[in-house]
Coordinates of C-alpha atoms and ligand atoms in Angstrom, one line a residue:
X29 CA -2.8 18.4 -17.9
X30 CA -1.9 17.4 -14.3
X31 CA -2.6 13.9 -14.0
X32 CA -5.4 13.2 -11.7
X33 CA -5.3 8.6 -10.4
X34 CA -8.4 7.6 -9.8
X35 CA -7.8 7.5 -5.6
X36 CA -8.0 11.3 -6.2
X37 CA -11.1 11.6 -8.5
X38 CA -12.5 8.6 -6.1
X39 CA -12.3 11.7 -3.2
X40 CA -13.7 14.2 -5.1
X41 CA -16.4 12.3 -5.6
X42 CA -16.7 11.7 -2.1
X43 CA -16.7 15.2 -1.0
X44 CA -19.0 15.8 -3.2
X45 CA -16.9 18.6 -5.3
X46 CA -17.8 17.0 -8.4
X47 CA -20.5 14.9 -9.5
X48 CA -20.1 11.7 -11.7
X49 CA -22.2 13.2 -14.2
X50 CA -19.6 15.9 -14.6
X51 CA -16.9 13.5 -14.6
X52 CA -17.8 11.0 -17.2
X53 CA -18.9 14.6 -19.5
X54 CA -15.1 15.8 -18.7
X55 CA -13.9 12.5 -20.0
X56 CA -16.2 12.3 -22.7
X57 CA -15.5 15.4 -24.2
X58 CA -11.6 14.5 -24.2
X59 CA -12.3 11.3 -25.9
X60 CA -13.7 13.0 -28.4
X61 CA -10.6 15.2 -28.5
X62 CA -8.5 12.8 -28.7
X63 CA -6.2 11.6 -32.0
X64 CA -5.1 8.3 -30.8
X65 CA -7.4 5.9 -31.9
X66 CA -7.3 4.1 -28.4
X67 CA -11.4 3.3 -28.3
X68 CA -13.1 1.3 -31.0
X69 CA -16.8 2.7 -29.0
X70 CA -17.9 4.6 -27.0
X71 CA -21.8 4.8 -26.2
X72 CA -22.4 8.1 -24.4
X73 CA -25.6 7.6 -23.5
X74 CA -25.2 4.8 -21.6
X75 CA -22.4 6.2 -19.9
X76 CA -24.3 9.2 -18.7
X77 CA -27.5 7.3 -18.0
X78 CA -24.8 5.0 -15.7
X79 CA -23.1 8.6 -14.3
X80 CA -26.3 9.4 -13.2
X81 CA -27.5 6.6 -11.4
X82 CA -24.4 6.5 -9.7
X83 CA -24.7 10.1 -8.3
X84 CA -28.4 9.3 -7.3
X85 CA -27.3 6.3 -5.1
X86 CA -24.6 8.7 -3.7
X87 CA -27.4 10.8 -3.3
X88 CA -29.2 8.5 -1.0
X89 CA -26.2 7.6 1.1
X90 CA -24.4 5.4 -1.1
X91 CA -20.3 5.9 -0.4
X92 CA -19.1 3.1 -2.3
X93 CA -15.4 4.3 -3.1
X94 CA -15.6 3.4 -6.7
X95 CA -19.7 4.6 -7.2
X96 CA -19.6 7.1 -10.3
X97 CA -15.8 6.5 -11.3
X98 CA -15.7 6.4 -15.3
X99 CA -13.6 3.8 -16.7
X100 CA -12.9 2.2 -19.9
X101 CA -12.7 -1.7 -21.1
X102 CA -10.7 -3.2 -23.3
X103 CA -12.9 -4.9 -26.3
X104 CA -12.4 -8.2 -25.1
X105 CA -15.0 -8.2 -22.7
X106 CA -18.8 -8.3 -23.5
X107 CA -21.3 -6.2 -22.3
X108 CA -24.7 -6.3 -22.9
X109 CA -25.8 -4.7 -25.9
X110 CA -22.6 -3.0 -26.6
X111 CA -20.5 -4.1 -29.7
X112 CA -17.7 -6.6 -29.0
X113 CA -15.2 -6.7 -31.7
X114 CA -12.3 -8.2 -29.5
X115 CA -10.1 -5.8 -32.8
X116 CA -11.4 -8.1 -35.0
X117 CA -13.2 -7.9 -38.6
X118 CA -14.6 -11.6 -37.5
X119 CA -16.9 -10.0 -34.9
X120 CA -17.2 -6.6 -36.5
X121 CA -21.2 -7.2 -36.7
X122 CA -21.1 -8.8 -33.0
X123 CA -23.3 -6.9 -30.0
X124 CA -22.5 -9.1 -27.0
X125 CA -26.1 -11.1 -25.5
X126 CA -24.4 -10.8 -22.1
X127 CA -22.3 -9.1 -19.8
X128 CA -18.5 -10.4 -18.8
X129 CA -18.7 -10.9 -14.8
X130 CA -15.3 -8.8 -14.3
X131 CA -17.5 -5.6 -15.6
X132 CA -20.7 -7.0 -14.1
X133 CA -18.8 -7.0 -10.8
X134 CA -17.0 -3.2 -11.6
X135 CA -20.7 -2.4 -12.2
X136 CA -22.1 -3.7 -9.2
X137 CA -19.6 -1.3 -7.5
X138 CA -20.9 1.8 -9.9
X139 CA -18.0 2.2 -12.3
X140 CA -19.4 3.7 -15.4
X141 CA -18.0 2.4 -18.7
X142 CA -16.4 5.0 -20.7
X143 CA -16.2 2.6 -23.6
X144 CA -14.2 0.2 -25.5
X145 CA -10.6 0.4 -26.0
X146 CA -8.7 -0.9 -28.9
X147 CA -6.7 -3.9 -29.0
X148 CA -4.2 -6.4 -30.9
X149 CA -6.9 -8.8 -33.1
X150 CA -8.1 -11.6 -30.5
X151 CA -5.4 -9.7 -28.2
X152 CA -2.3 -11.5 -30.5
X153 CA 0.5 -9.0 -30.4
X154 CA 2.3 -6.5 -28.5
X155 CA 2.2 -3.0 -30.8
X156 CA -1.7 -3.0 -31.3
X157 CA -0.8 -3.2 -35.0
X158 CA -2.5 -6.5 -35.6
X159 CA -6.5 -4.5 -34.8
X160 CA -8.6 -4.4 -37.7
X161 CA -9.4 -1.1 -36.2
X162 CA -6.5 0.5 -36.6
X163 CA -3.0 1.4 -34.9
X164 CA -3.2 3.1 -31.7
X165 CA -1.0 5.8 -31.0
X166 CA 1.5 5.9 -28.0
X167 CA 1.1 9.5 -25.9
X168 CA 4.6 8.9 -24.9
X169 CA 6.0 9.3 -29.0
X170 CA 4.4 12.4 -31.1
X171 CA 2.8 12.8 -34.7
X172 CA 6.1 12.8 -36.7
X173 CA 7.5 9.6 -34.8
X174 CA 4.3 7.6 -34.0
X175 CA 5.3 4.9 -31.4
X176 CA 3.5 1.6 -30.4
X177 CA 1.5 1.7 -27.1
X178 CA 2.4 -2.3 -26.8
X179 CA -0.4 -4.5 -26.6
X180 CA -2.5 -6.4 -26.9
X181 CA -4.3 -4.3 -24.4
X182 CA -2.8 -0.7 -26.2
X183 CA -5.6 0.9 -26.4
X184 CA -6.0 0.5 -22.9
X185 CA -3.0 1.6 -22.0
X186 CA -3.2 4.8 -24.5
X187 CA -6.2 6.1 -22.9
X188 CA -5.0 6.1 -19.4
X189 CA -1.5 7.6 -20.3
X190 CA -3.4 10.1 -22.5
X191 CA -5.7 10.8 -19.2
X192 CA -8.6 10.3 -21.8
X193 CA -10.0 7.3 -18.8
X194 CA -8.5 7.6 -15.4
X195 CA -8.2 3.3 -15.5
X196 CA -8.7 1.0 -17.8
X197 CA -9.5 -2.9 -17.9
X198 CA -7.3 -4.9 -19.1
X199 CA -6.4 -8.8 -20.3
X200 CA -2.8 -10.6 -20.1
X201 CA -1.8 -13.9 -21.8
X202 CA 1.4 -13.2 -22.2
X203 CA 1.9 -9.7 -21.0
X204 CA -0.5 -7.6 -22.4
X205 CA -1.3 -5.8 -19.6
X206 CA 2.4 -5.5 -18.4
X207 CA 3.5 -4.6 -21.5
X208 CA 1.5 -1.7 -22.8
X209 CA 1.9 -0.7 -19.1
X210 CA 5.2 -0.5 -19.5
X211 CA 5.4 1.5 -23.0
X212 CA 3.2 3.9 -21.6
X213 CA 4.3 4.4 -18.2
X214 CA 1.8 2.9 -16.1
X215 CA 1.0 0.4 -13.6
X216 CA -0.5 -2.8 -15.0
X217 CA -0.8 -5.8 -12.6
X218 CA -1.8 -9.4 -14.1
X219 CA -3.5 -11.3 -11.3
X220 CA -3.0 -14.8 -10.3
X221 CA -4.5 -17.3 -13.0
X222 CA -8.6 -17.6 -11.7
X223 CA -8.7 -14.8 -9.5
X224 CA -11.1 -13.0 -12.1
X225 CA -13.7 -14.9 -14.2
X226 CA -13.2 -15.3 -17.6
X227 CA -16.8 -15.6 -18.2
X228 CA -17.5 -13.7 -20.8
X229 CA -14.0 -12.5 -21.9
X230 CA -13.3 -13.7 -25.4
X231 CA -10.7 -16.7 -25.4
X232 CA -7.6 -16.3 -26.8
X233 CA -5.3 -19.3 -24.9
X234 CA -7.7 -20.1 -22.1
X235 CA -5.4 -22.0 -19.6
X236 CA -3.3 -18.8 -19.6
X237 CA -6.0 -15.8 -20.3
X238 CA -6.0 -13.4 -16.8
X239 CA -8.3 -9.7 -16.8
X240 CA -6.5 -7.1 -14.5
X241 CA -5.8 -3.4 -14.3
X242 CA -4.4 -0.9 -16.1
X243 CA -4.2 2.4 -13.4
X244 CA -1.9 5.0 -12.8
X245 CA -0.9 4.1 -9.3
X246 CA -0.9 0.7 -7.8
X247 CA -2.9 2.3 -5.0
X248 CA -5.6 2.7 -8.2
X249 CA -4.8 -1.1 -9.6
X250 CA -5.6 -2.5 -5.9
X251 CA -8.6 -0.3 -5.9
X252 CA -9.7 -1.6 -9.2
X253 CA -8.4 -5.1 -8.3
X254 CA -11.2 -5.2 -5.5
X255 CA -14.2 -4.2 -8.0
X256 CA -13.1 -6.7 -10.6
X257 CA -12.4 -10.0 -9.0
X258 CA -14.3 -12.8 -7.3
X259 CA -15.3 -16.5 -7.6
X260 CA -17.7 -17.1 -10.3
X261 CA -19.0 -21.0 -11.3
X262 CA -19.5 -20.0 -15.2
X263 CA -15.7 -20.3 -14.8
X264 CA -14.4 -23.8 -13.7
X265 CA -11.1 -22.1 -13.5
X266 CA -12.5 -19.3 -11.0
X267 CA -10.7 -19.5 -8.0
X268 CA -13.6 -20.1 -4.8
X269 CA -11.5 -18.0 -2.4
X270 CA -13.0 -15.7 0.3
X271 CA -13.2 -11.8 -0.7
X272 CA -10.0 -10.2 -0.3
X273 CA -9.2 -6.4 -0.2
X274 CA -6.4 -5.9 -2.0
X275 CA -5.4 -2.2 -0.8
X276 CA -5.2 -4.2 2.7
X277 CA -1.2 -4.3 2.6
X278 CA -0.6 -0.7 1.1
X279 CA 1.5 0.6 3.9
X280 CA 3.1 -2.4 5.0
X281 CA 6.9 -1.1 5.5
X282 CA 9.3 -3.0 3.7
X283 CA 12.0 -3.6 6.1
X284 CA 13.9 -6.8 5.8
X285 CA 11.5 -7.7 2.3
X286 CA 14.0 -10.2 0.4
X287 CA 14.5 -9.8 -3.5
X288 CA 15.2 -12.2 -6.0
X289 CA 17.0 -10.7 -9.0
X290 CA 17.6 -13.7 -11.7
X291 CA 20.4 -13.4 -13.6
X292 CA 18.9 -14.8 -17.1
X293 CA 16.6 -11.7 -17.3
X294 CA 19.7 -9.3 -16.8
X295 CA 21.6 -10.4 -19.5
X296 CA 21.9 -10.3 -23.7
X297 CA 19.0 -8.5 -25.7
X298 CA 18.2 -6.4 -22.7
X299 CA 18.1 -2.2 -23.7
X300 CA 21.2 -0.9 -21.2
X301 CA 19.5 1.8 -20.4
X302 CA 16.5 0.3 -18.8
X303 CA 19.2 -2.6 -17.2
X304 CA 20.6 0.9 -15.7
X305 CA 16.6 1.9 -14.7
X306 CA 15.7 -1.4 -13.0
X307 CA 18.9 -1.7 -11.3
X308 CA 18.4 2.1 -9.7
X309 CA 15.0 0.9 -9.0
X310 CA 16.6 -2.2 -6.9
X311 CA 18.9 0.4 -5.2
X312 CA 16.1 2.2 -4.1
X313 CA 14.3 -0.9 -2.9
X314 CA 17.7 -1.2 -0.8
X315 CA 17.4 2.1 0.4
X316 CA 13.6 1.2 1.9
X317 CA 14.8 -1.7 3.9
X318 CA 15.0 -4.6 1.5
X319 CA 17.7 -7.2 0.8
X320 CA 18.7 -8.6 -2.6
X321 CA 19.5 -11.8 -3.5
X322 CA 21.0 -13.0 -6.9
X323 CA 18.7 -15.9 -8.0
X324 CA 18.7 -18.2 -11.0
X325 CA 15.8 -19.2 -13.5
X326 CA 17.8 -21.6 -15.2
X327 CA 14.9 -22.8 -17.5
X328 CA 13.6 -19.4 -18.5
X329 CA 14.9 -19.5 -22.5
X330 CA 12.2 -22.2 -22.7
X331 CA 9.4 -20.1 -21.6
X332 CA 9.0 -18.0 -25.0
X333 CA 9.1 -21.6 -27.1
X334 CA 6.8 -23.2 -25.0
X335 CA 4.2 -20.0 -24.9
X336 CA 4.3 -20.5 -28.7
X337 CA 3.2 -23.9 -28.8
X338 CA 0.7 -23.9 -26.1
X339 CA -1.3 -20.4 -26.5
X340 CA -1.6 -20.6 -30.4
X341 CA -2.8 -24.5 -29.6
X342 CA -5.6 -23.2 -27.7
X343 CA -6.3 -20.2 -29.6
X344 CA -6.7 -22.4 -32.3
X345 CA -9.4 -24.3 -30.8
X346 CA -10.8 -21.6 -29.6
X347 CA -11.0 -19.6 -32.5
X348 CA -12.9 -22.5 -34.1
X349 CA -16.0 -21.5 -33.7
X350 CA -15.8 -17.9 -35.5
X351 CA -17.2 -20.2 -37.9
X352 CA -20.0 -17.5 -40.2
X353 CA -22.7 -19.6 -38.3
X354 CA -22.7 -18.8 -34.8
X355 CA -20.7 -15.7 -34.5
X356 CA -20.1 -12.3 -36.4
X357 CA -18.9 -12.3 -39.8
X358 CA -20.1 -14.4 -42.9
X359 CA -18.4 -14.6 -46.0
X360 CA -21.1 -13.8 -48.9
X361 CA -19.6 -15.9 -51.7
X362 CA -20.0 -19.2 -51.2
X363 CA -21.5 -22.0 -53.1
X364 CA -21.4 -24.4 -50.4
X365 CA -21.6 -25.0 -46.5
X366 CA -17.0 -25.7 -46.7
X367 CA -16.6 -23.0 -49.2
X368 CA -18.7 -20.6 -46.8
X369 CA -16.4 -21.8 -43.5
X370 CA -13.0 -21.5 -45.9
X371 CA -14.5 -17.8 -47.2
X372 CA -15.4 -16.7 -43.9
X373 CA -12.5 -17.7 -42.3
X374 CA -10.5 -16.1 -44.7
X375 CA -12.4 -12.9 -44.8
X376 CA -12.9 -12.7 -41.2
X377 CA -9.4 -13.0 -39.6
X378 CA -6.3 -11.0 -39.9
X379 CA -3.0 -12.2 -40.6
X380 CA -1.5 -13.0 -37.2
X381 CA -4.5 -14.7 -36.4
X382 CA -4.1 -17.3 -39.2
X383 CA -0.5 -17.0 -38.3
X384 CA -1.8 -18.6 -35.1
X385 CA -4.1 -21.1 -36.0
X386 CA -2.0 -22.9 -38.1
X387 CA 0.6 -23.0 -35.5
X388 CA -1.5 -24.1 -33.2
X389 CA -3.7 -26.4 -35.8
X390 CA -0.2 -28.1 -36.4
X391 CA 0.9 -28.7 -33.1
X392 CA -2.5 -30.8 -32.2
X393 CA -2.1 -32.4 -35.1
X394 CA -2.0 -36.5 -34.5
X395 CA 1.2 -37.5 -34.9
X396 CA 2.9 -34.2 -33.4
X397 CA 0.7 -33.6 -30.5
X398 CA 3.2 -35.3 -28.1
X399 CA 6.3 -34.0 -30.0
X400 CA 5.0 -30.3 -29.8
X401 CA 1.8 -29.8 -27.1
X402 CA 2.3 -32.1 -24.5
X403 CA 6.1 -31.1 -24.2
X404 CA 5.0 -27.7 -24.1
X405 CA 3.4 -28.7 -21.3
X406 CA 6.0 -30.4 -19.3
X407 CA 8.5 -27.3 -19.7
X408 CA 5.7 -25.2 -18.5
X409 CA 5.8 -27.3 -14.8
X410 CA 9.5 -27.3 -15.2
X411 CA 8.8 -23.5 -15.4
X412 CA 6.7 -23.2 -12.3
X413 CA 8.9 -25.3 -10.2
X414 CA 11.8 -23.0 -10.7
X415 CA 9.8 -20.3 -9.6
X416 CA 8.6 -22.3 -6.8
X417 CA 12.3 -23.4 -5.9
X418 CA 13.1 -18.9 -5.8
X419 CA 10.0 -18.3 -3.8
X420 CA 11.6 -20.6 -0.8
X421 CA 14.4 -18.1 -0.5
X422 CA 12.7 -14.8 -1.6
X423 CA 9.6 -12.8 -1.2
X424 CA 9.4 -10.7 -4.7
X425 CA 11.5 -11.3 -8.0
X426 CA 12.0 -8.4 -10.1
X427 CA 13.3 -7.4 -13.2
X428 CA 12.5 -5.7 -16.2
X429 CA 9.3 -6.1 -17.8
X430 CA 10.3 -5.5 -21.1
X431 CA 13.4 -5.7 -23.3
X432 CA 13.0 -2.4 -24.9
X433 CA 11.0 1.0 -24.6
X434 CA 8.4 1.3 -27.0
X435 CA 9.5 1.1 -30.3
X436 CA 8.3 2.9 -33.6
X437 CA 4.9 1.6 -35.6
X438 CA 6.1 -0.9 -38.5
X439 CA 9.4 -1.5 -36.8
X440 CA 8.9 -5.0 -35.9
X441 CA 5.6 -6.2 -37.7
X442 CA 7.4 -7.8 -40.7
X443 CA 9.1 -9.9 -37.9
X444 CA 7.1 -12.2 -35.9
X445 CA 10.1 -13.5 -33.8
X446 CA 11.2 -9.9 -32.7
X447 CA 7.9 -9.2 -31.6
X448 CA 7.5 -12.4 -29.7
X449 CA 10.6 -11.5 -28.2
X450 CA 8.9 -8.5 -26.3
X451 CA 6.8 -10.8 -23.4
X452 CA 10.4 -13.0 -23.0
X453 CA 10.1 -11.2 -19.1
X454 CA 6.8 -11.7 -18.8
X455 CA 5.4 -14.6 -20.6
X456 CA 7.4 -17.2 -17.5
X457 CA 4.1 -15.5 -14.6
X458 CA 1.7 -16.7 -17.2
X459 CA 2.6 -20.3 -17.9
X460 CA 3.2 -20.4 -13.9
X461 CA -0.2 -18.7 -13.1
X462 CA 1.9 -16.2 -10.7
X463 CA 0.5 -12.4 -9.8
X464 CA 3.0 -9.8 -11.7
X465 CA 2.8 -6.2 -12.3
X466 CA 5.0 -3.8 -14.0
X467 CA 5.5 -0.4 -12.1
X468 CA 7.1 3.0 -13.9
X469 CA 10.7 3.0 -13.4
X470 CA 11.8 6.4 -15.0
X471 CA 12.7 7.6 -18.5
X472 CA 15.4 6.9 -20.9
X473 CA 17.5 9.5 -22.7
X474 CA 14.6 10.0 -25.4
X475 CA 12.6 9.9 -22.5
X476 CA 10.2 7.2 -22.9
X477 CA 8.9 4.9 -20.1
X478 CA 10.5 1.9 -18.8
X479 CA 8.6 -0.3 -16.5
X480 CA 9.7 -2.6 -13.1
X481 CA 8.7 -5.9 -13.5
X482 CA 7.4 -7.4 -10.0
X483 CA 6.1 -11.4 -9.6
X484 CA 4.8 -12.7 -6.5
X485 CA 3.9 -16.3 -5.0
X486 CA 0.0 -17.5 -6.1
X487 CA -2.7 -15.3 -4.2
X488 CA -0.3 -12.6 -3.0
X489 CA -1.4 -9.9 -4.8
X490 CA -2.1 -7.8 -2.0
X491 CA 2.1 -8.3 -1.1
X492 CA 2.5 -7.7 -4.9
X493 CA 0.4 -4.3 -4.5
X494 CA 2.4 -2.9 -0.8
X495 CA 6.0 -3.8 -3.0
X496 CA 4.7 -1.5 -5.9
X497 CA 3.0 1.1 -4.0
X498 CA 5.8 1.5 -1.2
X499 CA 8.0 2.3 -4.3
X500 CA 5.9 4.7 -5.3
X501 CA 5.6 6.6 -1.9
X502 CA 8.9 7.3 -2.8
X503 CA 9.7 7.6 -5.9
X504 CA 7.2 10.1 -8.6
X505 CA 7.8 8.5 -12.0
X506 CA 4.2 7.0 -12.2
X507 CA 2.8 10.6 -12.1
X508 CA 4.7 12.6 -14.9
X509 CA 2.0 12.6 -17.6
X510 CA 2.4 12.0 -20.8
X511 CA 3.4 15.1 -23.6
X512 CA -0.1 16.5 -24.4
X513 CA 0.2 16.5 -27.9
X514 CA -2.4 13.9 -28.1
X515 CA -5.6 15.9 -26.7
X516 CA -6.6 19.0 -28.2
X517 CA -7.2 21.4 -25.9
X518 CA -4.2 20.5 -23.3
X519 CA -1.2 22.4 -22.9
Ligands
LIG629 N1 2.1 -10.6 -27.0 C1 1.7 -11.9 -26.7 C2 1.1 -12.6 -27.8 O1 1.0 -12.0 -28.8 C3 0.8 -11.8 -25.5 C4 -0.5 -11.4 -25.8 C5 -1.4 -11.3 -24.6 O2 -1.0 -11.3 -23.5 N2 -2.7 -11.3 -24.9 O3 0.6 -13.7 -27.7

């Protein structure tokens, strides 16, 4: 199927060639033909009812650029009387009381919600293997070589690549967004730490948890960007900033843009066929009027340690209360109140979720908490000044976003390290709170998707967005679809 961003379906919507009501039915009815296992729900009556309201305030004069455009949330955000699993057995039973303010501001601005896309239990992975819901299939691999989508945000990612939701949101904690985005040939951008609220998002490592996009273009992402962000005081980590527009920059030409290329993320472990991708990437950059700079990271092999004490420390506390009193799940044998905590526990989480909380209970254990936590801490400003100490002499530093290209389901869920090892480009923008997106670079020789990886100063997401989408003006990788394997009914 030619693949349609959602700039494009926002104009047709516009010009009135096709209602919202025949939009969200269109995407609907390829969810439902769909073998990827990329949603965990879908409520078609509510997205209808919502498809509808949207074309009757278009209707009445409404020409909000976003009014009627179907879209599809990862299950890590609640929404009022939907289910909110977050891939997880724990909250199986769970209908959310209350509506995240990311999708409360994307429905303020008409989006209508698809569904619920699939994701890594408590978004703790990066194949999507770890959801008690099930693998999700990659569109980029086929039926007799199923390949990882990445994750945690895979289903996400699945369902835009598979054109089964023109956009998708998305969470990143360590990459999630950039990841998947990057397995499945897409743009993914994770904002600056508090640009969006995390009210109402389910916790995994709070001082590191950031929502953003999962689009097509980054003319899409900013688009999305501007619907989903905002200060919010349910969040004490919401950034009070004045309203930005993020597709402000778009078109901003290039010329004399510097780039910082750091050596540590060109050298062992990296695929040499992406290293060959990126670089033609950089060339092209070249080509548009930018200069490049070799830089140095020198502290970056301490980013991937340091992640692994700090996120499973707070997941662990947060995680606490998935307790079989206040949330979800409750284990029915027990013959007392510990024996019912132990059970549900047990019952309720998966394995890399334990994995976690032990981790992370160790760590903050007395006695170790200055040994593991709080030097977890330091290397993380240690982190943040290097990229501070780059940012003096450059405007963008890229590299890739990933190691690999996505790799085959069960190929590295025995190992916990090898996984890890996927977010070693893009775990450094999350401990420094830094905007980062990963952009379709091109194919390798089995042609799978290899993504761009692009980090900005705090706040410049907008400079973040114009870097990705100037590439794209020239360059067409972010449009080949996926094979169509994956949707009955496409050729
Ligand atoms: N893959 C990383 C992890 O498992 C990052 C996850 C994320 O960004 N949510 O922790």
């Amino acid at each position: 199927m030619t693949l349609k961003t959602l700039t494009q379906l926002s104009s047709l919507l516009g010009s009135g060639e096709i209602s919202s009501l025949e939009l969200t039915q269109d995407y609907l009815h390829r969810i439902s033909q769909s073998d990827l296992n990329a949603f965990i729900t879908v409520d078609e009556a509510m997205a209808l009812q919502q498809a509808r309201a949207a074309d009757a305030q278009r209707a009445a004069g409404d020409n909000g650029i976003l009014l009627g455009v179907p879209v599809a949330h990862k299950d890590i955000f609640c929404i009022e009387g939907m289910k909110t699993t977050c891939g997880s057995k724990m909250l199986d039973s769970f209908v959310a009381p209350y509506t995240a303010t990311v999708i409360a501001n994307m429905n303020q601005h008409g989006l209508v919600t698809l569904g619920k896309t699939n994701m890594d239990e408590f978004a703790m992975g990066s194949s999507n293997e770890s959801s008690y819901y099930g693998n999700v299939a990659n569109p980029w691999g086929d039926s007799s070589k199923k390949l990882v989508p990445g994750g945690s945000s895979g289903g996400s990612a699945a369902a835009v690549a598979a054109q089964i939701a023109p956009a998708a949101t998305g969470t990143d904690t360590g990459g999630s967004i950039r990841q998947p985005a990057a397995f499945c040939n897409l743009t993914g951008v994770k904002p600056t730490y508090g640009r969006c609220s995390r009210y109402g998002m389910v916790a995994f490592a709070s001082s590191l948890d950031q929502a953003g996009p999962i689009a097509h273009s980054a003319e899409d992402a900013a688009l999305m960007l501007n619907s989903m962000t905002g200060f919010d005081h349910r969040d004490s980590t919401s950034l009070e900033l004045p309203a930005e527009d993020f597709s402000a920059e778009l078109d901003t030409p290039l010329q004399g843009l510097k780039i910082g290329l750091p050596d540590e993320f060109f050298g062992d472990g990296l695929d040499p066929e992406i290293a060959t991708l990126v670089e033609a990437a950089v060339k092209q950059y070249e080509a548009m009027g930018a200069v490049i700079k070799r830089v140095s990271l020198p502290n970056s092999e301490l980013a991937l340690p340091s992640y692994y004490v700090i996120a499973p420390a707070e997941a662990s506390s947060n995680l606490s209360r998935f307790d079989g009193v206040r949330y979800g799940h409750r284990s029915e044998q027990h013959d007392d109140l510990v024996e019912m905590y132990m059970r549900t526990r047990a019952e309720g989480f998966g394995a890399e979720v334990k994995r976690r909380i032990m981790i992370g209970t160790y760590a903050l254990s007395s006695g170790y908490y200055d040994a593991y936590y709080a030097q977890a801490q330091k290397l993380r400003r240690i982190i943040a000044n290097d990229f501070n100490r780059v940012f003096e002499e450059c405007d963008v530093i890229m590299g890739p976003t990933t190691p690999s290209t996505a790799f085959a389901e069960g190929g590295k869920s025995d190992d916990p390290v090898a996984m890890y090892l996927n977010d070693i480009y893009t775990i450094p923008a999350n401990l420094a709170g830094l905007p980062a997106a990963s952009i379709p670079v091109g194919f390798n020789s089995d042609n799978l998707p290899a993504g761009l990886h692009l980090m900005c100063p705090h706040l410049q997401e907008a400079r973040l967005l114009n870097i990705a989408h100037q590439f794209q003006q020239e360059t067409d990788w972010h449009l080949k679809p996926a094979p169509a394997a994956w949707v009955s009914g496409d050729e």
